[in-house]
Structure formats: C-alpha cells, structure tokens
GROMACS .gro file of C-alpha atoms in nm:
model
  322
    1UNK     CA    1  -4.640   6.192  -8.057
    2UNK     CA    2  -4.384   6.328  -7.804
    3UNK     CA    3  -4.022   6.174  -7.881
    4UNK     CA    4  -3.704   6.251  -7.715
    5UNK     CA    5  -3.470   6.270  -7.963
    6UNK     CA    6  -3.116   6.343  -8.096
    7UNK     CA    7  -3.109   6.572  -8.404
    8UNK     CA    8  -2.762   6.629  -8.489
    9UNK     CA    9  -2.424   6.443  -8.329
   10UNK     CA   10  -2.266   6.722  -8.087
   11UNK     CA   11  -2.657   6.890  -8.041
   12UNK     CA   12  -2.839   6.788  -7.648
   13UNK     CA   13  -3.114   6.614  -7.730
   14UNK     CA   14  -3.454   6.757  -7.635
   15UNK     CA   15  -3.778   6.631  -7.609
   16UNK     CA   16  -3.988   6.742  -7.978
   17UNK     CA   17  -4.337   6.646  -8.171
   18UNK     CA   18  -4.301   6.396  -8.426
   19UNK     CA   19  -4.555   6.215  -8.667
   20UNK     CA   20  -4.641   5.884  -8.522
   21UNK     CA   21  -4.445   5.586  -8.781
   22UNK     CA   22  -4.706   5.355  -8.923
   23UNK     CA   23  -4.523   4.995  -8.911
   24UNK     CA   24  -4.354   4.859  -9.228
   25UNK     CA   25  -4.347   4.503  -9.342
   26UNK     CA   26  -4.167   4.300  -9.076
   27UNK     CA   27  -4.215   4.543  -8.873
   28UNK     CA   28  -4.484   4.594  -8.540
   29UNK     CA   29  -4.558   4.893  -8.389
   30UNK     CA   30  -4.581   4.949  -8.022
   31UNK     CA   31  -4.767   5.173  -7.705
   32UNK     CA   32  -4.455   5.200  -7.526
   33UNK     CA   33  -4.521   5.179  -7.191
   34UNK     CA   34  -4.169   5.215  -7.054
   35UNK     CA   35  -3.804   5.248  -7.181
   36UNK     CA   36  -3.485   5.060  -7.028
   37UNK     CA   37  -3.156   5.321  -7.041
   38UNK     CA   38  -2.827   5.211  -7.075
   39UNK     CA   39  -2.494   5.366  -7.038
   40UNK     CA   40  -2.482   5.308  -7.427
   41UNK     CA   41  -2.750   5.587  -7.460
   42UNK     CA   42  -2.518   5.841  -7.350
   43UNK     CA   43  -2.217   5.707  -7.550
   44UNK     CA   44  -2.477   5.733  -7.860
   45UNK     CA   45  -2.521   6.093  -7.738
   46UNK     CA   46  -2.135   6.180  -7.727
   47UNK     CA   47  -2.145   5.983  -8.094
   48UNK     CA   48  -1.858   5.739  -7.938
   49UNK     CA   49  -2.088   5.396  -7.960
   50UNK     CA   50  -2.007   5.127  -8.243
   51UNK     CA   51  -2.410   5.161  -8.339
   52UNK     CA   52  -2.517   5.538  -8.338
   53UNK     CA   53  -2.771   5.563  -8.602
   54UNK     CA   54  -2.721   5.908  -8.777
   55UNK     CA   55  -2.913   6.149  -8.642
   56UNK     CA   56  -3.202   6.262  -8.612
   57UNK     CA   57  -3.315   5.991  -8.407
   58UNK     CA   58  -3.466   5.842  -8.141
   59UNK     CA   59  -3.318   5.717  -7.796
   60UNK     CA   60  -3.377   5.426  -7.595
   61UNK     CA   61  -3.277   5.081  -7.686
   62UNK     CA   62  -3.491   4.841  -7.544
   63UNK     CA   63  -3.899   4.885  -7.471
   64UNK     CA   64  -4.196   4.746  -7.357
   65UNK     CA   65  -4.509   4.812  -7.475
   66UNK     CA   66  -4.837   4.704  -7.630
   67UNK     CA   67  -4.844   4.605  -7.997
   68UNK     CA   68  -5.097   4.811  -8.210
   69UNK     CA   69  -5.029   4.733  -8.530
   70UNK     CA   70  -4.863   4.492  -8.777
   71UNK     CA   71  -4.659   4.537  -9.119
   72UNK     CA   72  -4.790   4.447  -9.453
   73UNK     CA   73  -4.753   4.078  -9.464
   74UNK     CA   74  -4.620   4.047  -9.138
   75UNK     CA   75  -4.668   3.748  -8.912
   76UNK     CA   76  -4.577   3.788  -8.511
   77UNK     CA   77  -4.744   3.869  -8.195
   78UNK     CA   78  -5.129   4.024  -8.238
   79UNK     CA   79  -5.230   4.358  -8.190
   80UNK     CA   80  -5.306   4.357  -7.817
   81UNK     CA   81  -5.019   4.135  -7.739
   82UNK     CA   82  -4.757   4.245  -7.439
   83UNK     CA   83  -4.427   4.256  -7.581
   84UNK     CA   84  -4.071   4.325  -7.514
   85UNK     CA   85  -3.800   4.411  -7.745
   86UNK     CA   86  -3.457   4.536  -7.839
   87UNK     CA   87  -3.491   4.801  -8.080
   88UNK     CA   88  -3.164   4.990  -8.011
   89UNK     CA   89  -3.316   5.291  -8.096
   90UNK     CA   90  -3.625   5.479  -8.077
   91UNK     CA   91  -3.803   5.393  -7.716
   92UNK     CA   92  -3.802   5.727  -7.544
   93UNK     CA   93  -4.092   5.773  -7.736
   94UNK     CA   94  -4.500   5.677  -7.708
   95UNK     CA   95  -4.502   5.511  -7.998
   96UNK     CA   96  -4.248   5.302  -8.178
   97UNK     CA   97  -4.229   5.056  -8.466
   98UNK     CA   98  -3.938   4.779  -8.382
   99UNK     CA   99  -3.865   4.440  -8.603
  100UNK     CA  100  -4.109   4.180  -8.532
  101UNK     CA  101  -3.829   3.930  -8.495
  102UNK     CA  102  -3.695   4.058  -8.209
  103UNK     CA  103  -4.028   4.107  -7.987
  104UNK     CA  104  -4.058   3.846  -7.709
  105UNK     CA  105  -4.415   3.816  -7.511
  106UNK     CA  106  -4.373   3.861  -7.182
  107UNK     CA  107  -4.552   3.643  -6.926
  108UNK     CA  108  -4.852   3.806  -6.762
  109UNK     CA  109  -4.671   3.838  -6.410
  110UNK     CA  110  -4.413   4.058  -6.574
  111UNK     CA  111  -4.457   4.419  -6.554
  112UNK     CA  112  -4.377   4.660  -6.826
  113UNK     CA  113  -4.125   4.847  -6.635
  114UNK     CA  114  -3.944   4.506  -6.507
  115UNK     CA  115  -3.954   4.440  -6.920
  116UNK     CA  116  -3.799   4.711  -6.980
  117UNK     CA  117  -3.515   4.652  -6.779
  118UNK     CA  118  -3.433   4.315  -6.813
  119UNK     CA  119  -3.345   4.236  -7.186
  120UNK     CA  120  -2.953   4.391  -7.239
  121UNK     CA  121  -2.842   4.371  -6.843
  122UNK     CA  122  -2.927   3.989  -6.811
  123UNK     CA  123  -2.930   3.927  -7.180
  124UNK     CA  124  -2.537   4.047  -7.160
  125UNK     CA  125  -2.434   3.926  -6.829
  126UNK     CA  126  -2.606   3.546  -6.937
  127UNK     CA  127  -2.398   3.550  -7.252
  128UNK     CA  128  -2.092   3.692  -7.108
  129UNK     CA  129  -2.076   3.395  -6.780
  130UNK     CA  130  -2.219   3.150  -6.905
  131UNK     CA  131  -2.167   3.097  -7.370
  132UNK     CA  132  -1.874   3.301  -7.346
  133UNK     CA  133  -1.622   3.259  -6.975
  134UNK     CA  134  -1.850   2.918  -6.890
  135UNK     CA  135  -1.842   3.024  -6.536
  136UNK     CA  136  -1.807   2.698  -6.284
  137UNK     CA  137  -1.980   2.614  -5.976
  138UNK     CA  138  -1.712   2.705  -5.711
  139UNK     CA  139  -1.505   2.958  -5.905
  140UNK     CA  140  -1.460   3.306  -5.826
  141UNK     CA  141  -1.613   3.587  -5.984
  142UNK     CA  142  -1.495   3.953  -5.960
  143UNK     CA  143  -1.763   4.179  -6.077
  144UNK     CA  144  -1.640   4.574  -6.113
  145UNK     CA  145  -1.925   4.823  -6.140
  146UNK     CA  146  -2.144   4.546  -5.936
  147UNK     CA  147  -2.399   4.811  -5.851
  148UNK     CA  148  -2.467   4.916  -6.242
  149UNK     CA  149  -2.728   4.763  -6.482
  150UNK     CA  150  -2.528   4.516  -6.573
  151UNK     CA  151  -2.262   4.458  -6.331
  152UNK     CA  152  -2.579   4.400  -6.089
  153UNK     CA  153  -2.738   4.137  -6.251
  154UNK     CA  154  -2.371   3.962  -6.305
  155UNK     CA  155  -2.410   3.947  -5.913
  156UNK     CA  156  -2.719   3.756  -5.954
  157UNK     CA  157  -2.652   3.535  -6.230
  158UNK     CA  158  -2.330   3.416  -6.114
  159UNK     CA  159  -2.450   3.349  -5.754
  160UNK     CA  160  -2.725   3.120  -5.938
  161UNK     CA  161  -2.422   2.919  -6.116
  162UNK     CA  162  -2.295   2.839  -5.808
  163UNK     CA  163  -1.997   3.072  -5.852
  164UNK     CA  164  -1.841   3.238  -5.510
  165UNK     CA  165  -1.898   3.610  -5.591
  166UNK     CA  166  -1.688   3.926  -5.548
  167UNK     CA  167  -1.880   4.278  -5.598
  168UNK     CA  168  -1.688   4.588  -5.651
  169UNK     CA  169  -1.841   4.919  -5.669
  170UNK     CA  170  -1.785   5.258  -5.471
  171UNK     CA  171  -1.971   5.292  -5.159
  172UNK     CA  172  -2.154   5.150  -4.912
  173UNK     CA  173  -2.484   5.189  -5.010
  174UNK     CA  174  -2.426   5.039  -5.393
  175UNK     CA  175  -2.234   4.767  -5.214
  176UNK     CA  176  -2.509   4.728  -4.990
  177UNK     CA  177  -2.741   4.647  -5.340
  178UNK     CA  178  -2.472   4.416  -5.442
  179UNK     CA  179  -2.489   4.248  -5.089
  180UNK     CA  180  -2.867   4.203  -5.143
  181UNK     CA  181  -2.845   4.028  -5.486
  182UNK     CA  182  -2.577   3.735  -5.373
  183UNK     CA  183  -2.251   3.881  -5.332
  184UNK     CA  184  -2.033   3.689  -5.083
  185UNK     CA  185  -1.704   3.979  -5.062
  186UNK     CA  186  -1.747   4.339  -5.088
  187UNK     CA  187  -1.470   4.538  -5.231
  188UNK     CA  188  -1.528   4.915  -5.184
  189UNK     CA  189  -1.324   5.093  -5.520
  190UNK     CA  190  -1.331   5.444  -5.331
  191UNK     CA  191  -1.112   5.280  -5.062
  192UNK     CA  192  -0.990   4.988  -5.111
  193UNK     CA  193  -0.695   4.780  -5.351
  194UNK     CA  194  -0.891   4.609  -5.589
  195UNK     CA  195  -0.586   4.353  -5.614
  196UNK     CA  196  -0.436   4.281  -5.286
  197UNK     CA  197  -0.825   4.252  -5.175
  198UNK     CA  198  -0.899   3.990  -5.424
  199UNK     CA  199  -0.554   3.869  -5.392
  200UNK     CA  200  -0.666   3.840  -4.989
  201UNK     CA  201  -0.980   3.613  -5.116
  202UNK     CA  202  -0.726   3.391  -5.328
  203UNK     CA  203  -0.772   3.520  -5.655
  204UNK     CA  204  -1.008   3.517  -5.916
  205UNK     CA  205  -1.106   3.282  -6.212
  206UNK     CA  206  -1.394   3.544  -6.432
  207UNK     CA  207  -1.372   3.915  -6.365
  208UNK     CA  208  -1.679   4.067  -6.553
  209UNK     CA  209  -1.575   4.404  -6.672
  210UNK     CA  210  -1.795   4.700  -6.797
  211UNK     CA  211  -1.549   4.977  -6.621
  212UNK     CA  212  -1.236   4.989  -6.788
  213UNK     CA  213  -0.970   5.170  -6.689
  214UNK     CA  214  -0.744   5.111  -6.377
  215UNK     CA  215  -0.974   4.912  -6.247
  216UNK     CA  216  -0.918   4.665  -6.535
  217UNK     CA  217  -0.537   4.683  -6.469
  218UNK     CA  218  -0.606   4.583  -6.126
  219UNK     CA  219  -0.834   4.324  -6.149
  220UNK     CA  220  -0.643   4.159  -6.437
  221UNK     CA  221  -0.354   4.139  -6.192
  222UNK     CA  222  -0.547   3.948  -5.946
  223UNK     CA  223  -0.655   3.680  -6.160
  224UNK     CA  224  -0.543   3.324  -6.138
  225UNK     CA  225  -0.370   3.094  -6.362
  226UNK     CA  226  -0.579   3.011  -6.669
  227UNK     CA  227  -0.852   3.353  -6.607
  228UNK     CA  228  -1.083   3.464  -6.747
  229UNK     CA  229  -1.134   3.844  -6.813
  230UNK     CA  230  -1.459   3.984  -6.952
  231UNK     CA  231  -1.448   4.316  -7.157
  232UNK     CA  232  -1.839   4.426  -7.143
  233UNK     CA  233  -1.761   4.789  -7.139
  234UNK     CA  234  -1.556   5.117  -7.041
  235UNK     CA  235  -1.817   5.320  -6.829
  236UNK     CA  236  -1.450   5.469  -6.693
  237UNK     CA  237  -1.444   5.602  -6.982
  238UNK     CA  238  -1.053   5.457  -7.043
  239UNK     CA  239  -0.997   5.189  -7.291
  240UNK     CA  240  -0.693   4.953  -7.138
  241UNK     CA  241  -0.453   4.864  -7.365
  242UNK     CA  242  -0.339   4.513  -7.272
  243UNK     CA  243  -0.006   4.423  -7.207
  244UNK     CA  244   0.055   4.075  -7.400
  245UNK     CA  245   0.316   3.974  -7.176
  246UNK     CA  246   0.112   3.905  -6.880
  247UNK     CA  247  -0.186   3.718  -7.035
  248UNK     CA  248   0.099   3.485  -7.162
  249UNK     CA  249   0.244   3.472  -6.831
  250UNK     CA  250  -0.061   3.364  -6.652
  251UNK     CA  251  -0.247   3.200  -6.952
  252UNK     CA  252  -0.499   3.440  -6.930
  253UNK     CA  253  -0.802   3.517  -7.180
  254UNK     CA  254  -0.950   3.878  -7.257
  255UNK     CA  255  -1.332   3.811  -7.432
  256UNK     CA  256  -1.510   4.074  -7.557
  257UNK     CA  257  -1.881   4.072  -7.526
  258UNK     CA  258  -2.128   4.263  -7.747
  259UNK     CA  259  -2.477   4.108  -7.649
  260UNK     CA  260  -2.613   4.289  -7.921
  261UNK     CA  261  -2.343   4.174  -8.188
  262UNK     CA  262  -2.511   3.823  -8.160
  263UNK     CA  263  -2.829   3.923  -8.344
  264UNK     CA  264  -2.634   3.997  -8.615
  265UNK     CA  265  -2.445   3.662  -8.678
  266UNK     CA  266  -2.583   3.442  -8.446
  267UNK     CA  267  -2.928   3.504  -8.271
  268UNK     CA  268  -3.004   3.169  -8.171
  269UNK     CA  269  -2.726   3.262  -7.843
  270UNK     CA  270  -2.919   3.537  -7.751
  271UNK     CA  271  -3.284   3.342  -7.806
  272UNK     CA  272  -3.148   3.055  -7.622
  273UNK     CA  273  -3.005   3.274  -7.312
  274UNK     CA  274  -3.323   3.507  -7.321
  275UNK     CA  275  -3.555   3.160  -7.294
  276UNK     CA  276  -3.360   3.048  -7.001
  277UNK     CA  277  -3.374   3.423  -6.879
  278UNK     CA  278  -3.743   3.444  -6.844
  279UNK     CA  279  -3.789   3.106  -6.706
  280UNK     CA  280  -3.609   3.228  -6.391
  281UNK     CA  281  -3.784   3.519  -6.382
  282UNK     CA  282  -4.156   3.304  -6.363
  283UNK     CA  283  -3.977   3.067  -6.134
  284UNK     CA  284  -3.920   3.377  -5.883
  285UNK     CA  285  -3.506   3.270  -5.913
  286UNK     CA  286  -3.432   3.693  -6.061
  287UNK     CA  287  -3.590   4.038  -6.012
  288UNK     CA  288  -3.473   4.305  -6.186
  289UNK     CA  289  -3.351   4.588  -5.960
  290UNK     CA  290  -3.443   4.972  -6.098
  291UNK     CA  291  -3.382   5.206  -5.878
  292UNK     CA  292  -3.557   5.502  -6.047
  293UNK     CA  293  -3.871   5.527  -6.245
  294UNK     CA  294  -3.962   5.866  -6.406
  295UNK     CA  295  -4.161   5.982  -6.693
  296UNK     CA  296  -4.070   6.119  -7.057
  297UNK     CA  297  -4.050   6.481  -6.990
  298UNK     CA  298  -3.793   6.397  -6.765
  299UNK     CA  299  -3.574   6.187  -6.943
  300UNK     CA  300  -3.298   6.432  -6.922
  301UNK     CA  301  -3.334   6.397  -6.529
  302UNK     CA  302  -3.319   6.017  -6.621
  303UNK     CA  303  -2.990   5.986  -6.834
  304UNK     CA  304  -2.828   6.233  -6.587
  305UNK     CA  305  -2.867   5.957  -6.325
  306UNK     CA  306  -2.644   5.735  -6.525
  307UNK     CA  307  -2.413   6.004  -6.603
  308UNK     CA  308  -2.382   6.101  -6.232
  309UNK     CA  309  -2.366   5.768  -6.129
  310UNK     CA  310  -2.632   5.802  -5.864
  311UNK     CA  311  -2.813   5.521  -6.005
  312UNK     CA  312  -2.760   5.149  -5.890
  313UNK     CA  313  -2.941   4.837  -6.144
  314UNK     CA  314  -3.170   5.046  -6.402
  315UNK     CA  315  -3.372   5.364  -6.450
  316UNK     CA  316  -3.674   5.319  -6.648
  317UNK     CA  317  -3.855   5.616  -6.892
  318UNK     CA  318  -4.234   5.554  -6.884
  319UNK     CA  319  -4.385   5.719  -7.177
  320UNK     CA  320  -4.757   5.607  -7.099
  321UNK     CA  321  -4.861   5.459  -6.792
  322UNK     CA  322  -4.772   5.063  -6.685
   0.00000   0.00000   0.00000
C-alpha cells in the first residue's frame, strides 16, 4: 500500500510502498478514505512535537475510513462499519490499523472528508471553552489565528455559547471566513493593535491561543480582571514566557490545553465533548470548514498549505475515494 511517511527525524518525508499491517488485538484496521492535517504534522516533521513516534512512521493523525478487519479477540465496530478516529499517526496512508477504543461511528449524513476534519479542531476548541475556561453567555472571546483549524471552529463554538466573539487573523479574506462562522469584531493582525483594538471593544474575558508569540503578549494585555488565557499552541513558532507579575496583577489564568493529553488520563472529557460534538453536527448547529481537498500523491502540496499559511479551517488527504 502507498504510505507517506517519515523515515528518519531531519529526512523530508516522501511518499514509499509499504506492506499493508494486519490489525492486532484491540486493534481495527481501516480503508482510509481521507486524512485530517494538523499543524502538529509538521512540528512531528521538524521532531519539535511532545508525541513524535520514532521514525519510520506514518503521518496523519486523525482518519476516516471503512473498517475491514478486527483484532484477535477484539470487540468494536463491524467490518463494514464507517468510522472515525484519532490515531495520531499513520493516516496518510490507504490502509491503517488504529485502537478500537478510540473509533467513533459516524452518522450516515457525515461525509468522510467532514470526519476527517472534525475530531482534534472541535474536539480541542470544545475542551478548551467549555471543561477547561467555562466560557459564559455574554463574555468576550478573543480568538488569534481565527481562520486556522482550530482557531476557526473556536469562532463557531463560542458563538453557540452565547459568547460575544472577537476573530483575529491576517487578512481580509481569512477574516472574511471568520465573519462567516459567527464572529461579531474583526481584528486584522497584519494591520492592526491587537490590544488597543480589543481594548476599543472593552476587553476580553477567554482569549483562545494557538499562535504564540507577540500576539500572546498582546492579547494577554487586553484581558480583563479575572481572564482567562488559553495556551492551545505556538503556530508563531515563539513560546511566550509569562511574566508572573501581571497575571497577579489582573488575577489572570494561563491553561494549557492538550486535547489529546485527555485520552491518556481522562477520556471520559474527550468522549463526553465528542458526544455533544456530533449531536450538533446532525442537528445542522456546525459544519466543518476545509478549504482544500487533495489526494495522497500530493500530500506534500497539502502540508505546504499549512506551512504557507494559505489555508483557512482544514485540508484533507484522500487516500481512496469518499
């Protein structure tokens, strides 16, 4: 089967031939039918994300796909079942074999490549607003990289708890996107202060943060009294280092947010928020937004589009057809 796949930390990946895996006990194995990417998937290429597997291996984190096959003694979904799941490794690939615990049928009006990109950007922006900040109807939310896979669907979420939200990204046409999924402000980052135009709006109560950077320092110095920052990630590619003072100051809090951390220690968070997830995706209330769709032999093409940032919600790998 054709795999695109990382053989050695510093080495491009490339697209190579590899057996097809036969599933292992607790284990499924899948068609995969299309492949979510994440700005994780180039941190795992760089080797500067907290769970690269060593190489070789497989990229793309989270699938969707057709189960074939189960395990030895394995109970889950039947061979012919439509499935989703987090795999966090190993879906830019046609075949795949992911743990049976964490494959979630989709409903039937769900397409493969809307499966595909739903999972990690709500999954992470659910947690983040509502286990994590508990986001309130009428506060203000400041999302940075609003046009992204995750900041976008922060948009959305928060608009549906009845928070007023701010979107930040860098031009109008991402803005634009962040208009269309519930933003109420627009802050453009290419031209505008990020702090005296939030300070403007009154200040905010939940910034959701998966820049970093300057942007961070900025945002953080628009919040109000009792804030709440989100640390989701540093697509800036800066780290801020936090200056203690000024959360004491304002009685701020910084939260970090690993969606994928919760499967380790507790899953039931990310069951829970994935149940409520896909209920407002069969009530019509989300959509996932991808703005590119292209097939495996380009999935250099694909992960460029993240790099570049000429992306807005998700690209999607298709390894066999939809």
């Amino acid at each position: 089967m054709r795999a695109y796949r990382l053989t050695a930390a510093g080495a491009p990946p490339a697209l190579d031939n590899i057996p097809a895996p036969a599933p292992k006990a607790g284990e499924i194995s899948l068609r995969i039918a299309a492949c979510g990417l994440n700005f994780a998937d180039l941190l795992m290429i760089e080797g500067r994300y907290q769970d690269t597997p060593e190489p070789p291996f497989t990229l793309g984190m989270e699938v969707a796909g057709t189960v074939t096959a189960r395990g030895p003694d394995t109970d889950g979904p039947a061979p012919g079942t439509r499935v989703a799941v987090f795999g966090g490794q190993g879906g830019l690939a046609e075949q795949g074999c992911f743990p049976v615990a964490r494959a979630v049928p989709l409903p039937d009006a769900m397409s493969f490549t809307d499966a595909a990109a739903f999972q990690i950007a709500y999954g992470t922006s659910h947690v983040a607003l509502d286990h994590k900040a508990r986001l309130q109807p009428g506060e203000t939310l400041l999302v940075l990289g609003a046009a992204g896979g995750v900041g976008l669907t922060a948009v959305e979420i928060g608009k549906l708890m009845g928070a007023r939200v701010i979107a930040c990204a860098r031009g109008a046409e991402k803005l634009e996107v962040a208009r269309q999924a519930g933003a109420d402000h627009l802050i453009d980052a290419a031209t505008e202060d990020i702090r005296e135009a939030c300070r403007g709006l009154g200040g905010v109560d939940v910034v959701y943060d998966p820049v970093g950077g300057d942007q961070f320092k900025a945002a953080m110095r628009a919040c109000r009294p009792e804030a709440r920052i989100l640390a989701i990630g540093f697509a800036s590619g800066e780290v801020p280092q936090i200056p203690a003072n000024h959360l004491l100051v304002k009685n701020l809090s910084v939260m970090g947010l690993y969606w994928g951390g919760y499967l380790k220690f507790r899953p039931e968070v990310v069951t829970e928020s994935l149940a409520t997830l896909f209920g407002w995706y069969e009530a019509g209330r989300i959509r996932p937004h991808v703005s590119h769709v292209l097939p495996l032999d380009r999935a250099a093409e694909a992960l460029d589009l993240l790099r570049s940032r000429k992306s807005t919600g998700k690209v999607v790998v298709t390894p066999s057809a939809d």
